[in-house]
Amino acid sequence: MLHRSAQPTTFETIAELGPGDSLGIGLAALLSGAQRYLALDVVRYADNRRNLRIFEELISLFRHRAPIPDEAEFPLVRPLLPSYAFPADILTSPRLDAALHPKRLELIRGAINNPAPRPRGGGPVCYIAPWEPGVIENGTVDLVFSQTVLEFPRDLRGMYAEMCRWLKPGGIMSHEIDFKSVGITVEWNGHWSCPDALWRLAAGRRRHTLNREPHSTHIALLRRMGCRIVCDERTVQPSAITRAQLATRFRDLTDEDLTTSSALIQAVKPTSVVTNK
Ligand SMILES: C[S@@+](CC[C@H](N)C(=O)[O-])C[C@H]1O[C@@H](n2cnc3c(N)ncnc32)[C@H](O)[C@@H]1O
């Protein structure tokens, strides 16, 4: 998707927010040539043995130039791709030969077995959970990405500012964000009809509560930090609630927000300093 957005696909240091129960995406990035992967989560869901098993499976898929799993295998994954063929034009043979060199794979296996607990000085894999703001130094990361995570942080503005701080000038963010109410309400966008008190009750003691921010909030926060949006691929669904049902707080939701059920947003950090207003 970065390649389609005319962005680079080779990175020194990458960081993932909220990898969940495996470090799979980051390990795939290492097999694509990235040098260092920093994984930050609020809960330590992933375990080393499972990560190692996934790593071996990924090596085999990369070696065999296997097609990307499609809609039939993962019907809920968005965005859909125009082609699920192995991206041989991006992951060329010389690039894969270097990335899959046996010595390099051995180094990564060791790091998966014993991930660094902090970014500084560590090997190719660093896993911090729970993480605290400030743990990554300013301007040290080339790519920050997340998959169905940014619908959770309560302080979304602080979260974007933190990620932007990690990035080198010209660094990239790539976030797939799910705006659906994931099982809390019957309608996919029923969370925008709940008054705050009812929402707090519905969310109950769930470990992760949706922040209910719509698509436009994410775009506005990125723009406020001076980031250039290079991809904004929205998945659109008809609204399952009427405008009259919207809670007061969401009364002014635009039609675009009301019907955006997920989005892949990619943005580039400016190369010069932007003052936040
Ligand atoms: C729906 S899961 C997605 C997991 C994984 N990215 C995937 O696509 O399967 C959400 C993940 O986001 C993490 N998360 C929620 N808030 C977070 C935060 N403020 N910082 C880092 N991770 C967070 C959760 O702990 C969980 O691992």
PDB file of N, CA and C in Angstrom, residues 23 32-33 77 86-88 95 134 142 162 174 180 196 203 206 222 233 241 267:
ATOM      1  N   LEU A  23       3.631 -10.789  16.797  1.00  0.00           N
ATOM      2  CA  LEU A  23       4.418  -9.696  16.204  1.00  0.00           C
ATOM      3  C   LEU A  23       4.523  -9.910  14.689  1.00  0.00           C
ATOM      4  N   SER A  32      11.190  -8.393   4.916  1.00  0.00           N
ATOM      5  CA  SER A  32      11.185  -7.537   3.715  1.00  0.00           C
ATOM      6  C   SER A  32      12.384  -6.595   3.718  1.00  0.00           C
ATOM      7  N   GLY A  33      13.219  -6.686   4.753  1.00  0.00           N
ATOM      8  CA  GLY A  33      14.461  -5.920   4.745  1.00  0.00           C
ATOM      9  C   GLY A  33      14.601  -4.864   5.826  1.00  0.00           C
ATOM     10  N   VAL A  77     -10.475  -8.384   6.558  1.00  0.00           N
ATOM     11  CA  VAL A  77      -9.306  -7.494   6.449  1.00  0.00           C
ATOM     12  C   VAL A  77      -9.540  -6.427   5.381  1.00  0.00           C
ATOM     13  N   PHE A  86       2.026 -12.281  -5.230  1.00  0.00           N
ATOM     14  CA  PHE A  86       3.234 -11.900  -4.488  1.00  0.00           C
ATOM     15  C   PHE A  86       3.838 -10.651  -5.153  1.00  0.00           C
ATOM     16  N   PRO A  87       4.145  -9.603  -4.376  1.00  0.00           N
ATOM     17  CA  PRO A  87       4.611  -8.348  -4.982  1.00  0.00           C
ATOM     18  C   PRO A  87       6.085  -8.421  -5.418  1.00  0.00           C
ATOM     19  N   ALA A  88       6.349  -9.221  -6.471  1.00  0.00           N
ATOM     20  CA  ALA A  88       7.730  -9.495  -6.888  1.00  0.00           C
ATOM     21  C   ALA A  88       8.410  -8.236  -7.433  1.00  0.00           C
ATOM     22  N   ARG A  95      16.656  -8.271  -3.303  1.00  0.00           N
ATOM     23  CA  ARG A  95      16.223  -7.765  -1.984  1.00  0.00           C
ATOM     24  C   ARG A  95      15.912  -8.931  -1.044  1.00  0.00           C
ATOM     25  N   GLY A 134       7.363   8.620  25.707  1.00  0.00           N
ATOM     26  CA  GLY A 134       8.745   9.026  25.977  1.00  0.00           C
ATOM     27  C   GLY A 134       9.726   7.876  25.813  1.00  0.00           C
ATOM     28  N   ASP A 142      11.544   5.375  11.124  1.00  0.00           N
ATOM     29  CA  ASP A 142      11.246   5.699   9.720  1.00  0.00           C
ATOM     30  C   ASP A 142       9.780   5.462   9.363  1.00  0.00           C
ATOM     31  N   GLU A 162       2.743  11.952  19.957  1.00  0.00           N
ATOM     32  CA  GLU A 162       3.809  11.042  20.383  1.00  0.00           C
ATOM     33  C   GLU A 162       4.403  10.306  19.172  1.00  0.00           C
ATOM     34  N   SER A 174       1.355   4.818   8.916  1.00  0.00           N
ATOM     35  CA  SER A 174       0.360   4.059   8.165  1.00  0.00           C
ATOM     36  C   SER A 174      -0.570   3.386   9.166  1.00  0.00           C
ATOM     37  N   LYS A 180     -16.057   0.812  13.469  1.00  0.00           N
ATOM     38  CA  LYS A 180     -17.287   0.095  13.819  1.00  0.00           C
ATOM     39  C   LYS A 180     -17.356  -0.130  15.338  1.00  0.00           C
ATOM     40  N   ASP A 196     -23.139   9.619  26.424  1.00  0.00           N
ATOM     41  CA  ASP A 196     -21.897   9.211  27.106  1.00  0.00           C
ATOM     42  C   ASP A 196     -22.146   8.263  28.283  1.00  0.00           C
ATOM     43  N   ALA A 203     -19.805  -0.127  27.610  1.00  0.00           N
ATOM     44  CA  ALA A 203     -18.392  -0.520  27.505  1.00  0.00           C
ATOM     45  C   ALA A 203     -17.975  -1.309  28.746  1.00  0.00           C
ATOM     46  N   ARG A 206     -14.651  -3.542  29.911  1.00  0.00           N
ATOM     47  CA  ARG A 206     -13.786  -3.984  28.816  1.00  0.00           C
ATOM     48  C   ARG A 206     -12.398  -3.387  28.987  1.00  0.00           C
ATOM     49  N   LEU A 222      -3.764  14.778  12.088  1.00  0.00           N
ATOM     50  CA  LEU A 222      -2.544  14.629  11.283  1.00  0.00           C
ATOM     51  C   LEU A 222      -2.209  15.955  10.586  1.00  0.00           C
ATOM     52  N   GLU A 233      -7.792   5.769   2.243  1.00  0.00           N
ATOM     53  CA  GLU A 233      -8.674   4.826   1.560  1.00  0.00           C
ATOM     54  C   GLU A 233      -9.775   4.382   2.526  1.00  0.00           C
ATOM     55  N   ILE A 241     -28.019   3.701  11.331  1.00  0.00           N
ATOM     56  CA  ILE A 241     -28.878   4.506  12.212  1.00  0.00           C
ATOM     57  C   ILE A 241     -29.270   5.787  11.474  1.00  0.00           C
ATOM     58  N   ALA A 267       0.461   8.992   6.117  1.00  0.00           N
ATOM     59  CA  ALA A 267       0.845  10.400   6.145  1.00  0.00           C
ATOM     60  C   ALA A 267       2.353  10.525   6.327  1.00  0.00           C
TER      61      ALA A 267
END
